[in-house]
Amino acid sequence: MIGNLPPFLFYRGELDARDARSIAVVGTRQASEDGLRRAARMVCEFVEHDVVIASGLAKGIDAAAHQALLTAGGRAFAVMGTGIAAPIHPAENRPLAKAILGAGGARGSAAEQVLAHQPTGEVHLPAPQRRHSGTTLGSVVIEASSTSGAKMQARLAAEHGRLVFLIRSLADTQPWARKMLDESRAILVTASSEITDRLGRAAGIQRAGQQRQQSALVGL
């Protein structure tokens, strides 16, 4: 239920009712060691609260989030900028993508708007960020510069009426993050519980989404 809804999505794997209670964990590809540790720690805490994690299979924060989640036994889905039949990019994350899908594809999914065989490229941006925002309840930005795609996702999530969570270390170092907080377009968090406490149950989230969709269709 976003204004710039993609016309279609492809996915591999199995969708699950639990996916309605999902959070995007995103950040820069050039992540620091502290940033990688923060992402892994927060994701492990999300798993304890049955939160499904979405990320993009990129280097840096995305890969760290997915790897931590799989290690903790949680559920993930990856939102990518390539077609589902195209090779995973970067190549080093292909084993990670395979692990997410898991045996029989029950582990997660990979969704994107581009055609099935279409390769990666800048022409697809900001589509991955838009899908990340549209398919989750909110986005947590771990580490991102002013030119990062994660900053773009934070902006899109706010425009979509989704929750935007910025951790303190990001707010302390990035003027764009501080500006979003000052404008009340984002929420400062110091612990994962400050995020999970704002999330409802998956079944309730799913019902609310269906009701909004029905209302939108009636209005057409």
PDB file of C-alpha atoms in Angstrom:
ATOM      1  CA  MET A   1       0.000   0.000   0.000  1.00  0.00           C
ATOM      2  CA  ILE A   2       2.369   2.682  -1.295  1.00  0.00           C
ATOM      3  CA  GLY A   3       1.721   5.426  -3.783  1.00  0.00           C
ATOM      4  CA  ASN A   4       4.356   4.335  -6.307  1.00  0.00           C
ATOM      5  CA  LEU A   5       3.435   0.636  -6.166  1.00  0.00           C
ATOM      6  CA  PRO A   6       5.499  -1.519  -8.590  1.00  0.00           C
ATOM      7  CA  PRO A   7       3.369  -3.087 -11.359  1.00  0.00           C
ATOM      8  CA  PHE A   8       4.603  -6.591 -10.521  1.00  0.00           C
ATOM      9  CA  LEU A   9       7.082  -8.539  -8.414  1.00  0.00           C
ATOM     10  CA  PHE A  10       8.857 -11.840  -8.976  1.00  0.00           C
ATOM     11  CA  TYR A  11       9.992 -14.021  -6.102  1.00  0.00           C
ATOM     12  CA  ARG A  12      11.687 -17.321  -5.417  1.00  0.00           C
ATOM     13  CA  GLY A  13      11.064 -19.394  -2.340  1.00  0.00           C
ATOM     14  CA  GLU A  14       7.992 -19.458  -0.129  1.00  0.00           C
ATOM     15  CA  LEU A  15       6.156 -16.500   1.356  1.00  0.00           C
ATOM     16  CA  ASP A  16       4.855 -16.909   4.886  1.00  0.00           C
ATOM     17  CA  ALA A  17       2.280 -15.176   7.073  1.00  0.00           C
ATOM     18  CA  ARG A  18       5.149 -14.222   9.402  1.00  0.00           C
ATOM     19  CA  ASP A  19       6.620 -12.038   6.652  1.00  0.00           C
ATOM     20  CA  ALA A  20       3.996  -9.394   7.457  1.00  0.00           C
ATOM     21  CA  ARG A  21       6.011  -8.619  10.608  1.00  0.00           C
ATOM     22  CA  SER A  22       9.244  -7.697   8.910  1.00  0.00           C
ATOM     23  CA  ILE A  23      11.883  -5.017   9.264  1.00  0.00           C
ATOM     24  CA  ALA A  24      14.495  -3.941   6.719  1.00  0.00           C
ATOM     25  CA  VAL A  25      18.028  -3.768   8.110  1.00  0.00           C
ATOM     26  CA  VAL A  26      20.171  -1.714   5.754  1.00  0.00           C
ATOM     27  CA  GLY A  27      23.417   0.207   5.545  1.00  0.00           C
ATOM     28  CA  THR A  28      26.500   1.004   3.557  1.00  0.00           C
ATOM     29  CA  ARG A  29      28.555  -1.443   1.508  1.00  0.00           C
ATOM     30  CA  GLN A  30      31.716   0.121   2.985  1.00  0.00           C
ATOM     31  CA  ALA A  31      30.790  -0.800   6.534  1.00  0.00           C
ATOM     32  CA  SER A  32      33.107  -0.434   9.498  1.00  0.00           C
ATOM     33  CA  GLU A  33      33.774  -3.330  11.850  1.00  0.00           C
ATOM     34  CA  ASP A  34      31.637  -1.592  14.472  1.00  0.00           C
ATOM     35  CA  GLY A  35      28.802  -1.240  11.971  1.00  0.00           C
ATOM     36  CA  LEU A  36      28.950  -4.922  11.043  1.00  0.00           C
ATOM     37  CA  ARG A  37      28.872  -5.917  14.710  1.00  0.00           C
ATOM     38  CA  ARG A  38      25.944  -3.608  15.444  1.00  0.00           C
ATOM     39  CA  ALA A  39      23.965  -5.045  12.530  1.00  0.00           C
ATOM     40  CA  ALA A  40      24.625  -8.636  13.623  1.00  0.00           C
ATOM     41  CA  ARG A  41      23.757  -7.939  17.249  1.00  0.00           C
ATOM     42  CA  MET A  42      20.490  -6.178  16.418  1.00  0.00           C
ATOM     43  CA  VAL A  43      19.419  -8.898  13.989  1.00  0.00           C
ATOM     44  CA  CYS A  44      20.033 -11.626  16.590  1.00  0.00           C
ATOM     45  CA  GLU A  45      17.824  -9.705  19.011  1.00  0.00           C
ATOM     46  CA  PHE A  46      15.119  -9.402  16.341  1.00  0.00           C
ATOM     47  CA  VAL A  47      15.173 -13.179  15.840  1.00  0.00           C
ATOM     48  CA  GLU A  48      14.398 -13.633  19.538  1.00  0.00           C
ATOM     49  CA  HIS A  49      11.221 -11.583  18.962  1.00  0.00           C
ATOM     50  CA  ASP A  50      10.150 -13.454  15.783  1.00  0.00           C
ATOM     51  CA  VAL A  51      10.811 -10.501  13.489  1.00  0.00           C
ATOM     52  CA  VAL A  52      11.479 -11.366   9.833  1.00  0.00           C
ATOM     53  CA  ILE A  53      14.474  -9.526   8.382  1.00  0.00           C
ATOM     54  CA  ALA A  54      14.644  -8.037   4.896  1.00  0.00           C
ATOM     55  CA  SER A  55      17.868  -6.847   3.326  1.00  0.00           C
ATOM     56  CA  GLY A  56      19.478  -6.564  -0.073  1.00  0.00           C
ATOM     57  CA  LEU A  57      22.268  -9.153  -0.343  1.00  0.00           C
ATOM     58  CA  ALA A  58      24.767  -6.368  -0.993  1.00  0.00           C
ATOM     59  CA  LYS A  59      28.205  -6.235   0.595  1.00  0.00           C
ATOM     60  CA  GLY A  60      28.612  -4.731   4.023  1.00  0.00           C
ATOM     61  CA  ILE A  61      25.631  -4.262   6.334  1.00  0.00           C
ATOM     62  CA  ASP A  62      23.179  -6.247   4.163  1.00  0.00           C
ATOM     63  CA  ALA A  63      25.350  -9.352   4.080  1.00  0.00           C
ATOM     64  CA  ALA A  64      26.158  -9.080   7.786  1.00  0.00           C
ATOM     65  CA  ALA A  65      22.459  -8.855   8.644  1.00  0.00           C
ATOM     66  CA  HIS A  66      21.546 -11.891   6.548  1.00  0.00           C
ATOM     67  CA  GLN A  67      24.442 -13.977   7.831  1.00  0.00           C
ATOM     68  CA  ALA A  68      23.671 -13.183  11.456  1.00  0.00           C
ATOM     69  CA  LEU A  69      20.024 -14.045  10.952  1.00  0.00           C
ATOM     70  CA  LEU A  70      20.772 -17.405   9.351  1.00  0.00           C
ATOM     71  CA  THR A  71      23.236 -18.232  12.114  1.00  0.00           C
ATOM     72  CA  ALA A  72      20.562 -17.401  14.691  1.00  0.00           C
ATOM     73  CA  GLY A  73      17.975 -19.547  12.882  1.00  0.00           C
ATOM     74  CA  GLY A  74      15.660 -16.721  11.844  1.00  0.00           C
ATOM     75  CA  ARG A  75      13.711 -16.061   8.673  1.00  0.00           C
ATOM     76  CA  ALA A  76      14.836 -13.662   5.955  1.00  0.00           C
ATOM     77  CA  PHE A  77      13.901 -12.392   2.563  1.00  0.00           C
ATOM     78  CA  ALA A  78      16.196 -10.590   0.174  1.00  0.00           C
ATOM     79  CA  VAL A  79      15.082  -7.691  -2.005  1.00  0.00           C
ATOM     80  CA  MET A  80      17.448  -7.371  -4.949  1.00  0.00           C
ATOM     81  CA  GLY A  81      17.956  -5.211  -8.013  1.00  0.00           C
ATOM     82  CA  THR A  82      18.530  -8.136 -10.383  1.00  0.00           C
ATOM     83  CA  GLY A  83      16.142 -10.550 -12.082  1.00  0.00           C
ATOM     84  CA  ILE A  84      15.510 -13.835 -10.276  1.00  0.00           C
ATOM     85  CA  ALA A  85      17.132 -15.808 -13.115  1.00  0.00           C
ATOM     86  CA  ALA A  86      20.183 -13.533 -13.273  1.00  0.00           C
ATOM     87  CA  PRO A  87      23.350 -14.403 -11.325  1.00  0.00           C
ATOM     88  CA  ILE A  88      23.451 -13.088  -7.770  1.00  0.00           C
ATOM     89  CA  HIS A  89      25.547  -9.937  -7.445  1.00  0.00           C
ATOM     90  CA  PRO A  90      28.036  -9.744  -5.836  1.00  0.00           C
ATOM     91  CA  ALA A  91      29.193 -13.283  -6.598  1.00  0.00           C
ATOM     92  CA  GLU A  92      30.634 -13.715  -3.104  1.00  0.00           C
ATOM     93  CA  ASN A  93      27.091 -13.624  -1.699  1.00  0.00           C
ATOM     94  CA  ARG A  94      25.727 -16.442  -3.872  1.00  0.00           C
ATOM     95  CA  PRO A  95      26.173 -19.042  -1.086  1.00  0.00           C
ATOM     96  CA  LEU A  96      24.341 -16.652   1.236  1.00  0.00           C
ATOM     97  CA  ALA A  97      21.447 -16.340  -1.221  1.00  0.00           C
ATOM     98  CA  LYS A  98      21.260 -20.120  -1.494  1.00  0.00           C
ATOM     99  CA  ALA A  99      21.184 -20.426   2.285  1.00  0.00           C
ATOM    100  CA  ILE A 100      18.337 -17.899   2.514  1.00  0.00           C
ATOM    101  CA  LEU A 101      16.222 -19.904   0.096  1.00  0.00           C
ATOM    102  CA  GLY A 102      17.140 -23.046   1.988  1.00  0.00           C
ATOM    103  CA  ALA A 103      16.006 -26.574   1.317  1.00  0.00           C
ATOM    104  CA  GLY A 104      12.888 -26.447  -0.820  1.00  0.00           C
ATOM    105  CA  GLY A 105      12.864 -22.660  -0.737  1.00  0.00           C
ATOM    106  CA  ALA A 106      11.266 -22.542   2.713  1.00  0.00           C
ATOM    107  CA  ARG A 107      13.797 -20.132   4.193  1.00  0.00           C
ATOM    108  CA  GLY A 108      12.878 -16.920   2.486  1.00  0.00           C
ATOM    109  CA  SER A 109      12.345 -15.182  -0.812  1.00  0.00           C
ATOM    110  CA  ALA A 110      13.968 -12.889  -3.301  1.00  0.00           C
ATOM    111  CA  ALA A 111      11.660 -10.267  -4.767  1.00  0.00           C
ATOM    112  CA  GLU A 112      12.266  -7.707  -7.457  1.00  0.00           C
ATOM    113  CA  GLN A 113      10.442  -5.667 -10.051  1.00  0.00           C
ATOM    114  CA  VAL A 114      12.821  -6.125 -12.962  1.00  0.00           C
ATOM    115  CA  LEU A 115      12.343  -8.867 -15.542  1.00  0.00           C
ATOM    116  CA  ALA A 116      13.447 -12.374 -14.680  1.00  0.00           C
ATOM    117  CA  HIS A 117      16.683 -12.448 -16.724  1.00  0.00           C
ATOM    118  CA  GLN A 118      17.591  -8.771 -16.397  1.00  0.00           C
ATOM    119  CA  PRO A 119      21.115  -8.138 -15.012  1.00  0.00           C
ATOM    120  CA  THR A 120      22.022  -5.627 -12.369  1.00  0.00           C
ATOM    121  CA  GLY A 121      22.563  -1.964 -13.249  1.00  0.00           C
ATOM    122  CA  GLU A 122      22.074   1.563 -12.041  1.00  0.00           C
ATOM    123  CA  VAL A 123      18.921   1.903 -14.152  1.00  0.00           C
ATOM    124  CA  HIS A 124      17.051  -0.096 -11.494  1.00  0.00           C
ATOM    125  CA  LEU A 125      17.679   2.364  -8.674  1.00  0.00           C
ATOM    126  CA  PRO A 126      15.887   3.490  -6.574  1.00  0.00           C
ATOM    127  CA  ALA A 127      13.537   0.545  -7.224  1.00  0.00           C
ATOM    128  CA  PRO A 128      15.168  -1.839  -4.684  1.00  0.00           C
ATOM    129  CA  GLN A 129      14.884   0.770  -1.933  1.00  0.00           C
ATOM    130  CA  ARG A 130      11.245   1.405  -2.837  1.00  0.00           C
ATOM    131  CA  ARG A 131      10.457  -2.317  -2.606  1.00  0.00           C
ATOM    132  CA  HIS A 132      12.374  -2.626   0.645  1.00  0.00           C
ATOM    133  CA  SER A 133      10.261   0.129   2.112  1.00  0.00           C
ATOM    134  CA  GLY A 134       6.971  -1.066   0.643  1.00  0.00           C
ATOM    135  CA  THR A 135       7.261  -4.674   1.798  1.00  0.00           C
ATOM    136  CA  THR A 136       8.273  -4.021   5.408  1.00  0.00           C
ATOM    137  CA  LEU A 137       6.874  -2.235   8.442  1.00  0.00           C
ATOM    138  CA  GLY A 138       9.957  -0.074   8.710  1.00  0.00           C
ATOM    139  CA  SER A 139      13.655   0.320   8.055  1.00  0.00           C
ATOM    140  CA  VAL A 140      16.587   0.295  10.456  1.00  0.00           C
ATOM    141  CA  VAL A 141      19.636   2.152   9.138  1.00  0.00           C
ATOM    142  CA  ILE A 142      22.827   0.958  10.809  1.00  0.00           C
ATOM    143  CA  GLU A 143      25.536   2.917   9.010  1.00  0.00           C
ATOM    144  CA  ALA A 144      25.219   5.133   5.926  1.00  0.00           C
ATOM    145  CA  SER A 145      26.849   8.187   4.395  1.00  0.00           C
ATOM    146  CA  SER A 146      25.018  11.027   2.657  1.00  0.00           C
ATOM    147  CA  THR A 147      25.421   9.243  -0.706  1.00  0.00           C
ATOM    148  CA  SER A 148      24.399   5.758   0.457  1.00  0.00           C
ATOM    149  CA  GLY A 149      21.390   3.902  -0.906  1.00  0.00           C
ATOM    150  CA  ALA A 150      20.406   3.292   2.716  1.00  0.00           C
ATOM    151  CA  LYS A 151      19.875   7.036   3.144  1.00  0.00           C
ATOM    152  CA  MET A 152      17.598   6.934   0.096  1.00  0.00           C
ATOM    153  CA  GLN A 153      15.666   4.062   1.631  1.00  0.00           C
ATOM    154  CA  ALA A 154      15.188   6.005   4.856  1.00  0.00           C
ATOM    155  CA  ARG A 155      13.737   8.910   2.880  1.00  0.00           C
ATOM    156  CA  LEU A 156      11.422   6.650   0.857  1.00  0.00           C
ATOM    157  CA  ALA A 157      10.264   4.799   3.953  1.00  0.00           C
ATOM    158  CA  ALA A 158       9.315   8.098   5.583  1.00  0.00           C
ATOM    159  CA  GLU A 159       7.436   9.130   2.435  1.00  0.00           C
ATOM    160  CA  HIS A 160       5.584   5.794   2.473  1.00  0.00           C
ATOM    161  CA  GLY A 161       4.501   6.337   6.064  1.00  0.00           C
ATOM    162  CA  ARG A 162       6.723   3.511   7.281  1.00  0.00           C
ATOM    163  CA  LEU A 163       8.749   3.595  10.482  1.00  0.00           C
ATOM    164  CA  VAL A 164      12.333   4.785  10.101  1.00  0.00           C
ATOM    165  CA  PHE A 165      14.762   3.829  12.870  1.00  0.00           C
ATOM    166  CA  LEU A 166      18.212   5.393  13.129  1.00  0.00           C
ATOM    167  CA  ILE A 167      20.726   4.135  15.663  1.00  0.00           C
ATOM    168  CA  ARG A 168      22.522   6.635  17.878  1.00  0.00           C
ATOM    169  CA  SER A 169      25.990   6.201  16.365  1.00  0.00           C
ATOM    170  CA  LEU A 170      24.545   7.108  12.953  1.00  0.00           C
ATOM    171  CA  ALA A 171      22.753  10.169  14.310  1.00  0.00           C
ATOM    172  CA  ASP A 172      25.933  11.312  16.058  1.00  0.00           C
ATOM    173  CA  THR A 173      28.032  11.191  12.866  1.00  0.00           C
ATOM    174  CA  GLN A 174      25.705  11.922   9.925  1.00  0.00           C
ATOM    175  CA  PRO A 175      24.004  15.334   9.476  1.00  0.00           C
ATOM    176  CA  TRP A 176      21.306  13.823   7.229  1.00  0.00           C
ATOM    177  CA  ALA A 177      20.299  11.424  10.004  1.00  0.00           C
ATOM    178  CA  ARG A 178      20.165  14.196  12.589  1.00  0.00           C
ATOM    179  CA  LYS A 179      18.016  16.271  10.217  1.00  0.00           C
ATOM    180  CA  MET A 180      15.491  13.426   9.796  1.00  0.00           C
ATOM    181  CA  LEU A 181      15.279  13.112  13.569  1.00  0.00           C
ATOM    182  CA  ASP A 182      14.876  16.864  14.063  1.00  0.00           C
ATOM    183  CA  GLU A 183      12.062  16.863  11.488  1.00  0.00           C
ATOM    184  CA  SER A 184      10.350  13.923  13.244  1.00  0.00           C
ATOM    185  CA  ARG A 185      10.676  11.759  10.142  1.00  0.00           C
ATOM    186  CA  ALA A 186      12.707   9.131  12.005  1.00  0.00           C
ATOM    187  CA  ILE A 187      13.007   7.572  15.446  1.00  0.00           C
ATOM    188  CA  LEU A 188      16.248   7.397  17.410  1.00  0.00           C
ATOM    189  CA  VAL A 189      16.882   3.945  18.884  1.00  0.00           C
ATOM    190  CA  THR A 190      19.492   2.660  21.276  1.00  0.00           C
ATOM    191  CA  ALA A 191      18.116  -0.886  21.698  1.00  0.00           C
ATOM    192  CA  SER A 192      16.208  -3.364  19.527  1.00  0.00           C
ATOM    193  CA  SER A 193      13.373  -3.452  22.087  1.00  0.00           C
ATOM    194  CA  GLU A 194      12.534   0.137  21.135  1.00  0.00           C
ATOM    195  CA  ILE A 195      11.722  -1.243  17.680  1.00  0.00           C
ATOM    196  CA  THR A 196      10.011  -4.531  18.541  1.00  0.00           C
ATOM    197  CA  ASP A 197       7.744  -2.785  21.054  1.00  0.00           C
ATOM    198  CA  ARG A 198       6.273  -0.794  18.164  1.00  0.00           C
ATOM    199  CA  LEU A 199       5.431  -3.839  16.057  1.00  0.00           C
ATOM    200  CA  GLY A 200       2.121  -5.661  16.258  1.00  0.00           C
ATOM    201  CA  ARG A 201       1.493  -9.348  15.698  1.00  0.00           C
ATOM    202  CA  ALA A 202       1.860 -10.769  12.191  1.00  0.00           C
ATOM    203  CA  ALA A 203      -1.801 -11.813  11.886  1.00  0.00           C
ATOM    204  CA  GLY A 204      -3.054  -8.375  12.900  1.00  0.00           C
ATOM    205  CA  ILE A 205      -0.661  -6.665  10.504  1.00  0.00           C
ATOM    206  CA  GLN A 206      -1.828  -8.905   7.671  1.00  0.00           C
ATOM    207  CA  ARG A 207      -5.520  -8.212   8.393  1.00  0.00           C
ATOM    208  CA  ALA A 208      -4.901  -4.456   8.499  1.00  0.00           C
ATOM    209  CA  GLY A 209      -3.096  -4.616   5.164  1.00  0.00           C
ATOM    210  CA  GLN A 210      -5.924  -6.564   3.558  1.00  0.00           C
ATOM    211  CA  GLN A 211      -8.470  -4.074   4.871  1.00  0.00           C
ATOM    212  CA  ARG A 212      -6.478  -1.140   3.480  1.00  0.00           C
ATOM    213  CA  GLN A 213      -6.190  -2.898   0.134  1.00  0.00           C
ATOM    214  CA  GLN A 214      -9.926  -3.572  -0.027  1.00  0.00           C
ATOM    215  CA  SER A 215     -10.666   0.062   0.824  1.00  0.00           C
ATOM    216  CA  ALA A 216      -8.308   1.220  -1.932  1.00  0.00           C
ATOM    217  CA  LEU A 217      -9.970  -1.065  -4.496  1.00  0.00           C
ATOM    218  CA  VAL A 218     -13.420   0.202  -3.540  1.00  0.00           C
ATOM    219  CA  GLY A 219     -12.244   3.736  -4.176  1.00  0.00           C
ATOM    220  CA  LEU A 220     -11.087   2.983  -7.741  1.00  0.00           C
TER     221      LEU A 220
END
